[in-house]
Amino acid sequence: MRTTGRAAIAAVAVLGLGLTGCGGDKADPGATTSAGASGNASAAASVPAGASTGAGASVPAGGGSSAGTAGGGGQGTAASCLVGTWKADGLSGKLSGSVNGTFAGGGGALLTIDAGGKTQVDFGPMQPVTFTFAVSGNDVKGSFGYGGKVNGSIKTPSSATGTLEPTGTVDFSALTVTVDLTAPASVRVADKMPITEFTGSGTADTGGAVDAQPVLKKSRYDCGGNTLKLSPPQGGADTGTWTFKKA
């Protein structure tokens, strides 16, 4: 079962909250992102080498990997402190622009990186992220969680801090999202919906809390000790900071 979202979004619209258009960057299902792009974007086709991809990108034939292993197209290198398996403590951030609010949660997701830069994010164990924001004088509250696995490759400098960038193709095709609103109405907006189908108006209806490119995108990283933080790059869309602990 994918969604009851059409009825849910319509119900919210009737309440006059005007959520559509309140999010940050809007994803365009079917679009191909340019190299180095960041923020909420989606792609339904392969993305050229060097691109920071959006949701739905496909790994080229011969460049993919089997479920359960880190993989993806392209060649990369990862700083030694990044190598290994990391378990998310959670995601936290602030919503701004047309809405003001916060989001937090998402512990349990697993991030695996090898020395060659091959990377996998397993959202299967992820706990929900709760969000709350105000629009048109009304409070909107809810939660979301990702599912599935994302595969790709990254490149970073050798230092413990720097910029992490995808290289080659990132495969978001198995990524799903489940979204529940608790206010102003209690309703499931999306139920394990492919991210390519949810982005756009769906992203806006969560105030921009749902990111079409979670974790595996251009980020600032800090991997001191047994803690890894992935934050939005300077000047990029604020999609929150992921904190991981060595598994």
C-alpha atoms as a printed R data frame, in Angstrom:
    type eleno elety resid chain resno      x      y       z
1   ATOM     1    CA   MET     A     1  0.000  0.000   0.000
2   ATOM     2    CA   ARG     A     2  1.574  3.276  -1.039
3   ATOM     3    CA   THR     A     3 -0.542  6.215   0.017
4   ATOM     4    CA   THR     A     4 -3.781  7.749   1.106
5   ATOM     5    CA   GLY     A     5 -2.119 11.060   0.426
6   ATOM     6    CA   ARG     A     6 -4.361 12.490  -2.276
7   ATOM     7    CA   ALA     A     7 -7.318 12.569   0.109
8   ATOM     8    CA   ALA     A     8 -5.105 13.699   2.985
9   ATOM     9    CA   ILE     A     9 -3.570 16.597   1.104
10  ATOM    10    CA   ALA     A    10 -6.993 17.623  -0.138
11  ATOM    11    CA   ALA     A    11 -8.275 17.588   3.441
12  ATOM    12    CA   VAL     A    12 -5.424 19.794   4.600
13  ATOM    13    CA   ALA     A    13 -6.044 22.184   1.704
14  ATOM    14    CA   VAL     A    14 -9.685 22.492   2.732
15  ATOM    15    CA   LEU     A    15 -8.496 23.680   6.150
16  ATOM    16    CA   GLY     A    16 -6.968 26.631   4.335
17  ATOM    17    CA   LEU     A    17 -3.391 26.001   5.389
18  ATOM    18    CA   GLY     A    18 -2.022 26.500   1.905
19  ATOM    19    CA   LEU     A    19  0.865 24.113   2.410
20  ATOM    20    CA   THR     A    20  1.710 23.613  -1.250
21  ATOM    21    CA   GLY     A    21  4.587 25.903  -2.067
22  ATOM    22    CA   CYS     A    22  5.664 26.303   1.576
23  ATOM    23    CA   GLY     A    23  8.584 23.909   1.347
24  ATOM    24    CA   GLY     A    24 12.144 24.632   0.374
25  ATOM    25    CA   ASP     A    25 13.505 23.349  -2.934
26  ATOM    26    CA   LYS     A    26 10.897 21.520  -4.967
27  ATOM    27    CA   ALA     A    27 11.756 18.235  -6.567
28  ATOM    28    CA   ASP     A    28 10.845 17.645 -10.173
29  ATOM    29    CA   PRO     A    29 10.263 13.921 -10.723
30  ATOM    30    CA   GLY     A    30 11.852 12.959 -14.014
31  ATOM    31    CA   ALA     A    31 14.428 15.756 -14.004
32  ATOM    32    CA   THR     A    32 18.157 15.099 -14.251
33  ATOM    33    CA   THR     A    33 20.242 17.056 -11.765
34  ATOM    34    CA   SER     A    34 23.432 18.791 -12.788
35  ATOM    35    CA   ALA     A    35 26.874 17.879 -11.496
36  ATOM    36    CA   GLY     A    36 27.501 19.172  -8.003
37  ATOM    37    CA   ALA     A    37 23.853 20.039  -7.333
38  ATOM    38    CA   SER     A    38 22.546 19.769  -3.792
39  ATOM    39    CA   GLY     A    39 19.234 20.113  -1.991
40  ATOM    40    CA   ASN     A    40 15.888 18.523  -2.829
41  ATOM    41    CA   ALA     A    41 15.858 17.288  -6.412
42  ATOM    42    CA   SER     A    42 14.775 14.094  -8.078
43  ATOM    43    CA   ALA     A    43 15.733 12.166 -11.168
44  ATOM    44    CA   ALA     A    44 14.081  9.216 -12.836
45  ATOM    45    CA   ALA     A    45 17.035  8.401 -15.077
46  ATOM    46    CA   SER     A    46 20.764  7.824 -14.784
47  ATOM    47    CA   VAL     A    47 22.736 10.846 -13.678
48  ATOM    48    CA   PRO     A    48 26.121 11.624 -15.271
49  ATOM    49    CA   ALA     A    49 29.358 10.975 -13.432
50  ATOM    50    CA   GLY     A    50 30.168 13.708 -10.951
51  ATOM    51    CA   ALA     A    51 26.540 14.630 -10.315
52  ATOM    52    CA   SER     A    52 25.005 14.961  -6.882
53  ATOM    53    CA   THR     A    53 21.868 13.087  -7.759
54  ATOM    54    CA   GLY     A    54 18.247 13.342  -6.786
55  ATOM    55    CA   ALA     A    55 15.748 10.651  -5.955
56  ATOM    56    CA   GLY     A    56 15.073  7.855  -8.391
57  ATOM    57    CA   ALA     A    57 18.442  7.829 -10.153
58  ATOM    58    CA   SER     A    58 19.436  4.461 -11.585
59  ATOM    59    CA   VAL     A    59 22.870  2.876 -11.395
60  ATOM    60    CA   PRO     A    60 24.134  2.077 -14.932
61  ATOM    61    CA   ALA     A    61 24.385 -1.522 -16.053
62  ATOM    62    CA   GLY     A    62 27.480 -3.094 -14.592
63  ATOM    63    CA   GLY     A    63 27.872 -0.293 -12.053
64  ATOM    64    CA   GLY     A    64 25.310 -1.374  -9.474
65  ATOM    65    CA   SER     A    65 25.550 -3.518  -6.410
66  ATOM    66    CA   SER     A    66 23.486 -6.181  -4.728
67  ATOM    67    CA   ALA     A    67 21.307 -5.310  -1.749
68  ATOM    68    CA   GLY     A    68 23.137 -5.479   1.534
69  ATOM    69    CA   THR     A    69 26.519 -4.265   0.246
70  ATOM    70    CA   ALA     A    70 27.913 -0.825  -0.281
71  ATOM    71    CA   GLY     A    71 27.981  0.013  -3.963
72  ATOM    72    CA   GLY     A    72 27.271  2.410  -6.775
73  ATOM    73    CA   GLY     A    73 28.752  3.804  -9.961
74  ATOM    74    CA   GLY     A    74 31.915  5.866 -10.227
75  ATOM    75    CA   GLN     A    75 35.288  5.800  -8.533
76  ATOM    76    CA   GLY     A    76 36.025  7.645  -5.332
77  ATOM    77    CA   THR     A    77 38.140  7.756  -2.225
78  ATOM    78    CA   ALA     A    78 37.087  8.206   1.387
79  ATOM    79    CA   ALA     A    79 39.031  9.650   4.302
80  ATOM    80    CA   SER     A    80 40.175  6.843   6.585
81  ATOM    81    CA   CYS     A    81 38.044  8.129   9.462
82  ATOM    82    CA   LEU     A    82 34.907  7.663   7.329
83  ATOM    83    CA   VAL     A    83 35.532  4.007   6.559
84  ATOM    84    CA   GLY     A    84 33.291  1.526   8.326
85  ATOM    85    CA   THR     A    85 29.661  1.146   9.343
86  ATOM    86    CA   TRP     A    86 27.870  3.952  11.134
87  ATOM    87    CA   LYS     A    87 24.526  3.960  12.932
88  ATOM    88    CA   ALA     A    88 22.478  7.152  12.953
89  ATOM    89    CA   ASP     A    89 21.838  8.863  16.255
90  ATOM    90    CA   GLY     A    90 19.408 11.017  14.341
91  ATOM    91    CA   LEU     A    91 18.664 13.943  12.077
92  ATOM    92    CA   SER     A    92 17.899 17.460  13.286
93  ATOM    93    CA   GLY     A    93 17.258 20.770  11.606
94  ATOM    94    CA   LYS     A    94 15.152 23.882  11.315
95  ATOM    95    CA   LEU     A    95 12.532 24.775   8.747
96  ATOM    96    CA   SER     A    96 12.617 28.310   7.428
97  ATOM    97    CA   GLY     A    97 11.413 30.407   4.530
98  ATOM    98    CA   SER     A    98  7.627 30.297   4.184
99  ATOM    99    CA   VAL     A    99  7.342 28.231   7.374
100 ATOM   100    CA   ASN     A   100  9.091 28.186  10.737
101 ATOM   101    CA   GLY     A   101  9.611 24.921  12.533
102 ATOM   102    CA   THR     A   102 11.912 22.084  13.495
103 ATOM   103    CA   PHE     A   103 12.430 18.390  12.824
104 ATOM   104    CA   ALA     A   104 14.315 15.717  14.781
105 ATOM   105    CA   GLY     A   105 14.618 11.940  15.040
106 ATOM   106    CA   GLY     A   106 15.596  9.277  12.539
107 ATOM   107    CA   GLY     A   107 17.960  7.174  14.621
108 ATOM   108    CA   GLY     A   108 18.879  3.672  13.481
109 ATOM   109    CA   ALA     A   109 19.692  4.199   9.792
110 ATOM   110    CA   LEU     A   110 22.953  2.489   8.769
111 ATOM   111    CA   LEU     A   111 25.691  4.091   6.663
112 ATOM   112    CA   THR     A   112 28.498  1.930   5.257
113 ATOM   113    CA   ILE     A   113 31.548  3.404   3.508
114 ATOM   114    CA   ASP     A   114 34.624  1.570   2.206
115 ATOM   115    CA   ALA     A   115 38.087  2.940   1.444
116 ATOM   116    CA   GLY     A   116 37.273  3.143  -2.277
117 ATOM   117    CA   GLY     A   117 34.328  5.419  -1.548
118 ATOM   118    CA   LYS     A   118 31.577  2.857  -2.183
119 ATOM   119    CA   THR     A   119 28.686  3.776   0.044
120 ATOM   120    CA   GLN     A   120 25.334  2.370   1.080
121 ATOM   121    CA   VAL     A   121 22.634  3.881   3.284
122 ATOM   122    CA   ASP     A   122 20.176  1.353   4.716
123 ATOM   123    CA   PHE     A   123 17.040  3.123   5.944
124 ATOM   124    CA   GLY     A   124 15.290 -0.105   6.957
125 ATOM   125    CA   PRO     A   125 16.090  0.271  10.695
126 ATOM   126    CA   MET     A   126 15.319  4.012  10.720
127 ATOM   127    CA   GLN     A   127 13.047  5.452  13.399
128 ATOM   128    CA   PRO     A   128 10.582  8.244  12.494
129 ATOM   129    CA   VAL     A   129 11.544 11.906  12.302
130 ATOM   130    CA   THR     A   130  8.995 14.227  13.894
131 ATOM   131    CA   PHE     A   131  8.363 17.680  12.471
132 ATOM   132    CA   THR     A   132  6.344 20.701  13.499
133 ATOM   133    CA   PHE     A   133  5.846 24.059  11.843
134 ATOM   134    CA   ALA     A   134  3.402 26.933  11.698
135 ATOM   135    CA   VAL     A   135  1.749 28.256   8.549
136 ATOM   136    CA   SER     A   136 -1.121 30.711   8.174
137 ATOM   137    CA   GLY     A   137 -1.463 30.805  11.959
138 ATOM   138    CA   ASN     A   138 -1.955 27.053  12.205
139 ATOM   139    CA   ASP     A   139  0.312 24.347  13.625
140 ATOM   140    CA   VAL     A   140  1.186 21.395  11.417
141 ATOM   141    CA   LYS     A   141  2.700 18.337  13.086
142 ATOM   142    CA   GLY     A   142  3.647 14.885  11.925
143 ATOM   143    CA   SER     A   143  6.400 12.382  11.309
144 ATOM   144    CA   PHE     A   144  8.142 10.678   8.427
145 ATOM   145    CA   GLY     A   145 10.531  7.817   7.852
146 ATOM   146    CA   TYR     A   146 12.520  6.567   4.898
147 ATOM   147    CA   GLY     A   147 12.757  2.963   3.764
148 ATOM   148    CA   GLY     A   148 14.923  1.003   1.352
149 ATOM   149    CA   LYS     A   149 18.597  1.330   0.464
150 ATOM   150    CA   VAL     A   150 20.567  3.965  -1.408
151 ATOM   151    CA   ASN     A   151 23.825  3.054  -3.153
152 ATOM   152    CA   GLY     A   152 26.568  5.199  -4.601
153 ATOM   153    CA   SER     A   153 30.196  6.284  -4.354
154 ATOM   154    CA   ILE     A   154 31.745  9.304  -2.689
155 ATOM   155    CA   LYS     A   155 34.986 11.246  -2.778
156 ATOM   156    CA   THR     A   156 36.462 13.251   0.082
157 ATOM   157    CA   PRO     A   157 39.817 14.759   1.021
158 ATOM   158    CA   SER     A   158 41.979 12.735   3.395
159 ATOM   159    CA   SER     A   159 41.314 15.052   6.339
160 ATOM   160    CA   ALA     A   160 38.885 14.444   9.217
161 ATOM   161    CA   THR     A   161 36.749 17.367   8.050
162 ATOM   162    CA   GLY     A   162 35.883 18.570   4.584
163 ATOM   163    CA   THR     A   163 33.405 18.213   1.763
164 ATOM   164    CA   LEU     A   164 31.879 14.858   0.848
165 ATOM   165    CA   GLU     A   165 30.639 14.585  -2.732
166 ATOM   166    CA   PRO     A   166 28.973 11.765  -4.662
167 ATOM   167    CA   THR     A   167 30.874 10.574  -7.721
168 ATOM   168    CA   GLY     A   168 29.311  8.643 -10.575
169 ATOM   169    CA   THR     A   169 25.676  7.671 -10.197
170 ATOM   170    CA   VAL     A   170 23.701  7.478  -6.963
171 ATOM   171    CA   ASP     A   171 20.836  4.994  -6.952
172 ATOM   172    CA   PHE     A   172 17.786  6.354  -5.086
173 ATOM   173    CA   SER     A   173 15.356  4.100  -6.969
174 ATOM   174    CA   ALA     A   174 14.590  1.915  -3.913
175 ATOM   175    CA   LEU     A   175 14.083  4.840  -1.535
176 ATOM   176    CA   THR     A   176 10.584  5.162  -0.058
177 ATOM   177    CA   VAL     A   177  8.959  7.492   2.436
178 ATOM   178    CA   THR     A   178  6.097  7.102   4.905
179 ATOM   179    CA   VAL     A   179  4.491 10.289   6.226
180 ATOM   180    CA   ASP     A   180  1.896 10.705   8.973
181 ATOM   181    CA   LEU     A   181  0.218 13.973   9.928
182 ATOM   182    CA   THR     A   182 -1.017 14.364  13.502
183 ATOM   183    CA   ALA     A   183 -2.187 18.000  13.255
184 ATOM   184    CA   PRO     A   184 -4.341 19.659  12.038
185 ATOM   185    CA   ALA     A   185 -5.687 16.215  11.149
186 ATOM   186    CA   SER     A   186 -4.534 12.681  11.895
187 ATOM   187    CA   VAL     A   187 -3.951 10.965   8.571
188 ATOM   188    CA   ARG     A   188 -1.328  8.914   6.735
189 ATOM   189    CA   VAL     A   189 -0.184 11.011   3.793
190 ATOM   190    CA   ALA     A   190  2.181  8.451   2.244
191 ATOM   191    CA   ASP     A   191  2.731  4.772   2.915
192 ATOM   192    CA   LYS     A   192  6.083  3.456   1.630
193 ATOM   193    CA   MET     A   193  5.741  5.719  -1.395
194 ATOM   194    CA   PRO     A   194  8.678  5.880  -3.841
195 ATOM   195    CA   ILE     A   195 10.449  9.167  -3.238
196 ATOM   196    CA   THR     A   196  9.999 10.133  -6.896
197 ATOM   197    CA   GLU     A   197  6.221 10.068  -6.431
198 ATOM   198    CA   PHE     A   198  6.256 12.017  -3.178
199 ATOM   199    CA   THR     A   199  8.606 14.896  -3.952
200 ATOM   200    CA   GLY     A   200  7.266 18.247  -5.121
201 ATOM   201    CA   SER     A   201  3.929 19.031  -3.516
202 ATOM   202    CA   GLY     A   202  4.418 16.219  -1.003
203 ATOM   203    CA   THR     A   203  7.707 17.698   0.171
204 ATOM   204    CA   ALA     A   204  6.036 21.093   0.486
205 ATOM   205    CA   ASP     A   205  3.230 19.622   2.589
206 ATOM   206    CA   THR     A   206  5.789 18.605   5.236
207 ATOM   207    CA   GLY     A   207  7.226 22.117   5.233
208 ATOM   208    CA   GLY     A   208 10.303 20.838   3.418
209 ATOM   209    CA   ALA     A   209 11.262 18.416   6.206
210 ATOM   210    CA   VAL     A   210 11.361 15.439   3.806
211 ATOM   211    CA   ASP     A   211 14.590 15.553   1.804
212 ATOM   212    CA   ALA     A   212 14.582 13.890  -1.620
213 ATOM   213    CA   GLN     A   213 18.311 13.128  -1.266
214 ATOM   214    CA   PRO     A   214 18.880 12.014   2.322
215 ATOM   215    CA   VAL     A   215 22.478 11.420   3.487
216 ATOM   216    CA   LEU     A   216 24.158 10.496   0.183
217 ATOM   217    CA   LYS     A   217 24.671 13.922  -1.361
218 ATOM   218    CA   LYS     A   218 27.145 16.787  -1.222
219 ATOM   219    CA   SER     A   219 27.715 17.531   2.458
220 ATOM   220    CA   ARG     A   220 30.136 18.915   4.976
221 ATOM   221    CA   TYR     A   221 31.528 16.077   7.099
222 ATOM   222    CA   ASP     A   222 33.250 15.913  10.473
223 ATOM   223    CA   CYS     A   223 34.403 12.483  11.597
224 ATOM   224    CA   GLY     A   224 36.189 13.064  14.889
225 ATOM   225    CA   GLY     A   225 36.568  9.914  16.987
226 ATOM   226    CA   ASN     A   226 33.553  7.618  16.862
227 ATOM   227    CA   THR     A   227 31.166 10.367  15.740
228 ATOM   228    CA   LEU     A   228 30.357 11.431  12.183
229 ATOM   229    CA   LYS     A   229 28.306 14.488  11.311
230 ATOM   230    CA   LEU     A   230 26.986 15.258   7.831
231 ATOM   231    CA   SER     A   231 25.708 18.811   7.414
232 ATOM   232    CA   PRO     A   232 24.479 20.878   4.462
233 ATOM   233    CA   PRO     A   233 27.300 22.513   2.499
234 ATOM   234    CA   GLN     A   234 27.876 26.203   2.987
235 ATOM   235    CA   GLY     A   235 25.358 28.068   0.867
236 ATOM   236    CA   GLY     A   236 23.293 24.928   0.219
237 ATOM   237    CA   ALA     A   237 19.709 24.194   1.185
238 ATOM   238    CA   ASP     A   238 19.316 23.533   4.915
239 ATOM   239    CA   THR     A   239 18.115 19.935   5.028
240 ATOM   240    CA   GLY     A   240 19.337 19.186   8.534
241 ATOM   241    CA   THR     A   241 22.369 17.531  10.092
242 ATOM   242    CA   TRP     A   242 22.782 13.770  10.411
243 ATOM   243    CA   THR     A   243 24.776 12.469  13.385
244 ATOM   244    CA   PHE     A   244 26.173  8.930  13.291
245 ATOM   245    CA   LYS     A   245 28.068  6.748  15.758
246 ATOM   246    CA   LYS     A   246 30.487  3.966  14.798
247 ATOM   247    CA   ALA     A   247 28.487  0.716  14.753
